[in-house]
Amino acid sequence: LSYSIPVKIPSEVTLLLEGSVVTITGPLGKLKKDFSHTNLHFAEEKNNETISLKIFGYLLKKRKQALIKTVSKHVENMIRGVTRGYSMRMVGLNQFFTMDIYVENNVLFVKKFYSKHFNKKFEMPEGIEVKMFDNSEFVSGKEFVLKGIDIEKITQIGANIRKSIKIKGKDKRFFIDGVYPVEKGFNVE
């Protein structure tokens, strides 16, 4: 009748559960997420010396069971974020058009892309920092990295940058100018 998935909580992480709001605090910071829209139940279980978060529901069909797995992966990503952190390395390639990319006060600026009047500014959300690399492994590219503890914020700002800085109306086989993700993942301990 019921379906549940337990998520193990490491010893260096603390869990605070208030209804459907899950707050996870670790060595790198604190993440809070509201799962009330899922209509699932959450319970903290203590067995011997291990703590786990049990995500469960009653009389669920396949879609709701899949939602339990999705929510458990969200919680696991929160745990990995506060213990190891997340980073996304991106590169701005310019082969045909010129492009200036620089960072000032945690704001990424992209200028002179496609035309001399082009000017885009990307302000980083709270908890995310952007850093430029001095050298790049690409011949005509400038690399930068987005770092933080929240995987959702980092991937969303990376997608916004990628979508805003790309060639439209040209042959993509020849005009590869734009900003592309090179590498992303949780930081290695």
Short mmCIF file of C-alpha atoms in Angstrom, two decimals:
data_model
loop_
_atom_site.label_atom_id
_atom_site.label_comp_id
_atom_site.label_asym_id
_atom_site.label_seq_id
_atom_site.Cartn_x
_atom_site.Cartn_y
_atom_site.Cartn_z
CA LEU A 1 0.00 0.00 0.00
CA SER A 2 2.87 2.38 0.65
CA TYR A 3 6.01 3.10 -1.33
CA SER A 4 9.11 4.67 0.22
CA ILE A 5 12.75 5.47 -0.47
CA PRO A 6 15.23 6.19 2.33
CA VAL A 7 18.01 8.72 1.76
CA LYS A 8 21.06 8.27 3.99
CA ILE A 9 22.31 11.40 5.73
CA PRO A 10 26.11 11.52 6.29
CA SER A 11 27.49 12.31 9.74
CA GLU A 12 28.89 15.74 8.70
CA VAL A 13 25.45 16.87 7.49
CA THR A 14 22.52 17.95 9.66
CA LEU A 15 18.92 17.55 8.55
CA LEU A 16 16.04 19.79 9.65
CA LEU A 17 12.56 18.71 8.60
CA GLU A 18 9.54 21.02 8.94
CA GLY A 19 6.61 19.36 7.21
CA SER A 20 7.58 19.23 3.53
CA VAL A 21 10.43 21.74 3.86
CA VAL A 22 13.83 20.04 3.92
CA THR A 23 16.83 22.01 5.21
CA ILE A 24 20.29 20.49 4.89
CA THR A 25 23.33 22.08 6.53
CA GLY A 26 26.88 20.96 5.77
CA PRO A 27 30.47 22.18 5.88
CA LEU A 28 30.05 24.44 2.81
CA GLY A 29 26.69 25.97 3.64
CA LYS A 30 22.96 25.49 3.98
CA LEU A 31 20.31 24.56 1.40
CA LYS A 32 16.55 24.73 1.92
CA LYS A 33 13.90 23.36 -0.43
CA ASP A 34 10.12 23.19 -0.20
CA PHE A 35 8.57 19.97 -1.53
CA SER A 36 4.96 20.74 -0.50
CA HIS A 37 3.81 20.75 -4.14
CA THR A 38 4.59 17.01 -4.40
CA ASN A 39 2.02 15.94 -1.74
CA LEU A 40 4.51 13.38 -0.38
CA HIS A 41 5.33 12.56 3.24
CA PHE A 42 8.74 12.97 4.88
CA ALA A 43 10.05 11.38 8.08
CA GLU A 44 13.42 11.30 9.81
CA GLU A 45 14.50 7.81 10.84
CA LYS A 46 17.29 6.97 13.30
CA ASN A 47 18.69 3.44 13.25
CA ASN A 48 21.60 2.80 15.63
CA GLU A 49 24.00 5.60 14.63
CA THR A 50 22.73 6.31 11.11
CA ILE A 51 20.15 8.92 10.20
CA SER A 52 18.05 8.72 7.06
CA LEU A 53 15.25 10.72 5.48
CA LYS A 54 12.31 8.56 4.47
CA ILE A 55 10.24 9.86 1.56
CA PHE A 56 6.97 7.98 1.22
CA GLY A 57 3.38 7.99 0.05
CA TYR A 58 0.29 5.81 0.24
CA LEU A 59 -1.74 4.23 -2.58
CA LEU A 60 0.52 5.62 -5.27
CA LYS A 61 0.37 5.03 -8.99
CA LYS A 62 3.51 4.79 -11.14
CA ARG A 63 3.80 8.55 -11.72
CA LYS A 64 3.78 9.34 -8.00
CA GLN A 65 6.28 6.53 -7.35
CA ALA A 66 8.56 8.09 -9.94
CA LEU A 67 8.11 11.43 -8.16
CA ILE A 68 9.44 9.87 -4.94
CA LYS A 69 12.64 8.84 -6.77
CA THR A 70 12.95 12.35 -8.25
CA VAL A 71 12.59 14.01 -4.85
CA SER A 72 15.12 11.59 -3.33
CA LYS A 73 17.63 12.54 -6.05
CA HIS A 74 17.01 16.23 -5.32
CA VAL A 75 17.80 15.62 -1.65
CA GLU A 76 20.93 13.62 -2.56
CA ASN A 77 22.08 16.52 -4.77
CA MET A 78 21.52 18.91 -1.88
CA ILE A 79 23.65 16.69 0.38
CA ARG A 80 26.46 16.48 -2.21
CA GLY A 81 26.26 20.23 -2.74
CA VAL A 82 26.75 21.15 0.92
CA THR A 83 29.56 18.61 1.37
CA ARG A 84 31.51 18.88 -1.91
CA GLY A 85 30.13 21.81 -3.92
CA TYR A 86 29.25 21.99 -7.60
CA SER A 87 31.03 23.66 -10.50
CA MET A 88 30.42 24.21 -14.19
CA ARG A 89 33.28 25.14 -16.53
CA MET A 90 32.24 27.06 -19.64
CA VAL A 91 34.13 28.44 -22.63
CA GLY A 92 33.35 31.36 -24.90
CA LEU A 93 34.51 30.46 -28.39
CA ASN A 94 35.02 33.11 -31.05
CA GLN A 95 36.22 32.07 -34.47
CA PHE A 96 34.51 34.52 -36.80
CA PHE A 97 33.20 37.32 -34.57
CA THR A 98 35.18 38.95 -31.76
CA MET A 99 34.02 38.58 -28.19
CA ASP A 100 35.10 40.16 -24.89
CA ILE A 101 34.30 38.24 -21.70
CA TYR A 102 35.26 39.55 -18.29
CA VAL A 103 34.12 39.47 -14.66
CA GLU A 104 33.64 42.40 -12.30
CA ASN A 105 32.18 42.07 -8.79
CA ASN A 106 30.72 38.61 -9.47
CA VAL A 107 28.97 39.84 -12.64
CA LEU A 108 29.81 38.29 -16.01
CA PHE A 109 29.97 40.68 -18.98
CA VAL A 110 29.95 39.61 -22.64
CA LYS A 111 30.62 42.39 -25.14
CA LYS A 112 31.20 42.83 -28.88
CA PHE A 113 29.66 39.49 -29.81
CA TYR A 114 28.07 39.53 -33.27
CA SER A 115 28.16 43.36 -33.39
CA LYS A 116 29.96 46.22 -31.71
CA HIS A 117 26.77 47.22 -29.86
CA PHE A 118 26.24 43.79 -28.28
CA ASN A 119 26.38 43.97 -24.48
CA LYS A 120 25.07 41.32 -22.05
CA LYS A 121 25.36 41.31 -18.29
CA PHE A 122 24.75 38.22 -16.14
CA GLU A 123 24.43 38.85 -12.40
CA MET A 124 25.12 35.75 -10.36
CA PRO A 125 22.48 34.64 -7.85
CA GLU A 126 23.34 34.53 -4.17
CA GLY A 127 25.74 31.70 -3.37
CA ILE A 128 27.26 31.44 -6.86
CA GLU A 129 30.63 32.86 -7.83
CA VAL A 130 32.12 33.22 -11.28
CA LYS A 131 35.86 33.20 -11.98
CA MET A 132 37.79 33.69 -15.22
CA PHE A 133 40.76 31.50 -16.17
CA ASP A 134 43.97 33.14 -17.35
CA ASN A 135 44.65 30.59 -20.06
CA SER A 136 42.37 28.33 -22.05
CA GLU A 137 42.79 24.89 -23.58
CA PHE A 138 40.94 26.22 -26.65
CA VAL A 139 42.90 28.35 -29.12
CA SER A 140 40.28 31.08 -29.58
CA GLY A 141 38.37 30.75 -26.35
CA LYS A 142 38.03 32.30 -22.92
CA GLU A 143 37.16 29.99 -20.06
CA PHE A 144 35.29 30.73 -16.85
CA VAL A 145 33.85 28.62 -14.06
CA LEU A 146 30.63 28.90 -12.05
CA LYS A 147 30.94 27.56 -8.49
CA GLY A 148 28.51 27.09 -5.64
CA ILE A 149 26.56 24.58 -3.58
CA ASP A 150 23.18 24.68 -5.34
CA ILE A 151 23.20 22.55 -8.52
CA GLU A 152 19.89 23.99 -9.74
CA LYS A 153 21.01 27.62 -9.59
CA ILE A 154 24.34 26.91 -11.28
CA THR A 155 22.88 24.89 -14.15
CA GLN A 156 20.10 27.45 -14.66
CA ILE A 157 22.47 30.43 -14.94
CA GLY A 158 24.71 28.33 -17.23
CA ALA A 159 21.73 27.58 -19.46
CA ASN A 160 20.73 31.26 -19.50
CA ILE A 161 24.25 32.26 -20.58
CA ARG A 162 24.35 29.53 -23.24
CA LYS A 163 20.97 30.51 -24.66
CA SER A 164 21.72 34.24 -24.75
CA ILE A 165 25.15 33.98 -26.38
CA LYS A 166 24.69 32.03 -29.57
CA ILE A 167 24.57 32.73 -33.30
CA LYS A 168 21.11 32.90 -34.80
CA GLY A 169 20.36 32.70 -38.51
CA LYS A 170 23.82 31.45 -39.53
CA ASP A 171 25.12 28.03 -40.53
CA LYS A 172 26.07 26.27 -37.27
CA ARG A 173 28.66 24.12 -39.03
CA PHE A 174 30.84 27.16 -39.77
CA PHE A 175 29.87 29.74 -37.15
CA ILE A 176 30.65 27.99 -33.87
CA ASP A 177 30.87 31.26 -31.96
CA GLY A 178 29.08 31.21 -28.61
CA VAL A 179 29.37 30.07 -25.01
CA TYR A 180 29.37 26.33 -24.36
CA PRO A 181 29.59 24.14 -21.23
CA VAL A 182 32.80 22.12 -21.18
CA GLU A 183 32.65 20.27 -17.88
CA LYS A 184 30.26 20.11 -14.98
CA GLY A 185 29.92 18.06 -11.84
CA PHE A 186 30.42 17.87 -8.11
CA ASN A 187 33.84 18.90 -6.90
CA VAL A 188 36.26 16.11 -6.09
CA GLU A 189 37.08 15.80 -2.40
#
